[in-house]
Amino acid sequence: MVELAGRHVLIVEDEYLIAQEMVGLFRAAGAEVVGPVATVQGALELVEKAERLDGAVIDINLRGEMAYPVADALVKRGVPVVFATGYDVNALPARYDGLPACEKPVDVRRVARALFG
């Protein structure tokens, strides 16, 4: 398992139960969770305000709004991103070909490897 202790991980997820499960799993693995946040606007505000983000897990569709602006802001900031989705990962726009995607339910070990090696 990749070490998560002390890593600040942003969770962007609009389904409450899934968000809470991810928070619990990441905290149990030692991560400091930022969020969770359920909207694109809220996520963009957290990205702007957070002093430290070591990685992010982003649900692609947040209440009917695509979360690509959040991914773009994080990539611009140099923060590793993993998309967590129920969608076919091949449906992602070509500009995200280099970003990892995990199908829900999220496996924290797999996400940790994708974010931090």
mmCIF file of C-alpha atoms in Angstrom, residues 19-60:
data_model
loop_
_atom_site.group_PDB
_atom_site.id
_atom_site.type_symbol
_atom_site.label_atom_id
_atom_site.label_comp_id
_atom_site.label_asym_id
_atom_site.label_seq_id
_atom_site.Cartn_x
_atom_site.Cartn_y
_atom_site.Cartn_z
ATOM 1 C CA ALA A 19 -18.352 10.642 -0.279
ATOM 2 C CA GLN A 20 -18.546 9.540 3.345
ATOM 3 C CA GLU A 21 -17.238 6.082 2.485
ATOM 4 C CA MET A 22 -14.271 7.603 0.637
ATOM 5 C CA VAL A 23 -13.567 9.992 3.514
ATOM 6 C CA GLY A 24 -13.553 7.088 5.960
ATOM 7 C CA LEU A 25 -11.314 4.937 3.785
ATOM 8 C CA PHE A 26 -8.793 7.699 3.118
ATOM 9 C CA ARG A 27 -8.688 8.751 6.771
ATOM 10 C CA ALA A 28 -8.244 5.133 7.851
ATOM 11 C CA ALA A 29 -5.246 4.997 5.491
ATOM 12 C CA GLY A 30 -3.772 8.075 7.199
ATOM 13 C CA ALA A 31 -4.687 10.781 4.682
ATOM 14 C CA GLU A 32 -5.829 14.251 5.602
ATOM 15 C CA VAL A 33 -9.093 14.673 3.686
ATOM 16 C CA VAL A 34 -9.954 18.015 2.131
ATOM 17 C CA GLY A 35 -13.693 18.197 1.580
ATOM 18 C CA PRO A 36 -15.645 16.325 0.547
ATOM 19 C CA VAL A 37 -17.261 18.812 -1.767
ATOM 20 C CA ALA A 38 -20.261 18.118 -3.992
ATOM 21 C CA THR A 39 -20.302 20.936 -6.558
ATOM 22 C CA VAL A 40 -17.994 22.262 -9.233
ATOM 23 C CA GLN A 41 -18.089 25.760 -7.740
ATOM 24 C CA GLY A 42 -17.374 24.487 -4.236
ATOM 25 C CA ALA A 43 -14.502 22.378 -5.495
ATOM 26 C CA LEU A 44 -12.996 25.282 -7.427
ATOM 27 C CA GLU A 45 -13.166 27.415 -4.278
ATOM 28 C CA LEU A 46 -11.382 24.717 -2.262
ATOM 29 C CA VAL A 47 -8.709 24.334 -4.940
ATOM 30 C CA GLU A 48 -8.108 28.066 -4.825
ATOM 31 C CA LYS A 49 -8.053 28.323 -1.019
ATOM 32 C CA ALA A 50 -6.245 25.144 -0.011
ATOM 33 C CA GLU A 51 -2.641 25.739 0.915
ATOM 34 C CA ARG A 52 -1.733 22.116 0.307
ATOM 35 C CA LEU A 53 -3.233 19.478 -1.966
ATOM 36 C CA ASP A 54 -1.236 16.346 -2.677
ATOM 37 C CA GLY A 55 -3.887 14.630 -4.781
ATOM 38 C CA ALA A 56 -7.560 14.631 -5.700
ATOM 39 C CA VAL A 57 -10.316 12.133 -6.421
ATOM 40 C CA ILE A 58 -12.984 13.650 -8.660
ATOM 41 C CA ASP A 59 -16.391 12.303 -9.618
ATOM 42 C CA ILE A 60 -16.898 13.343 -13.234
#
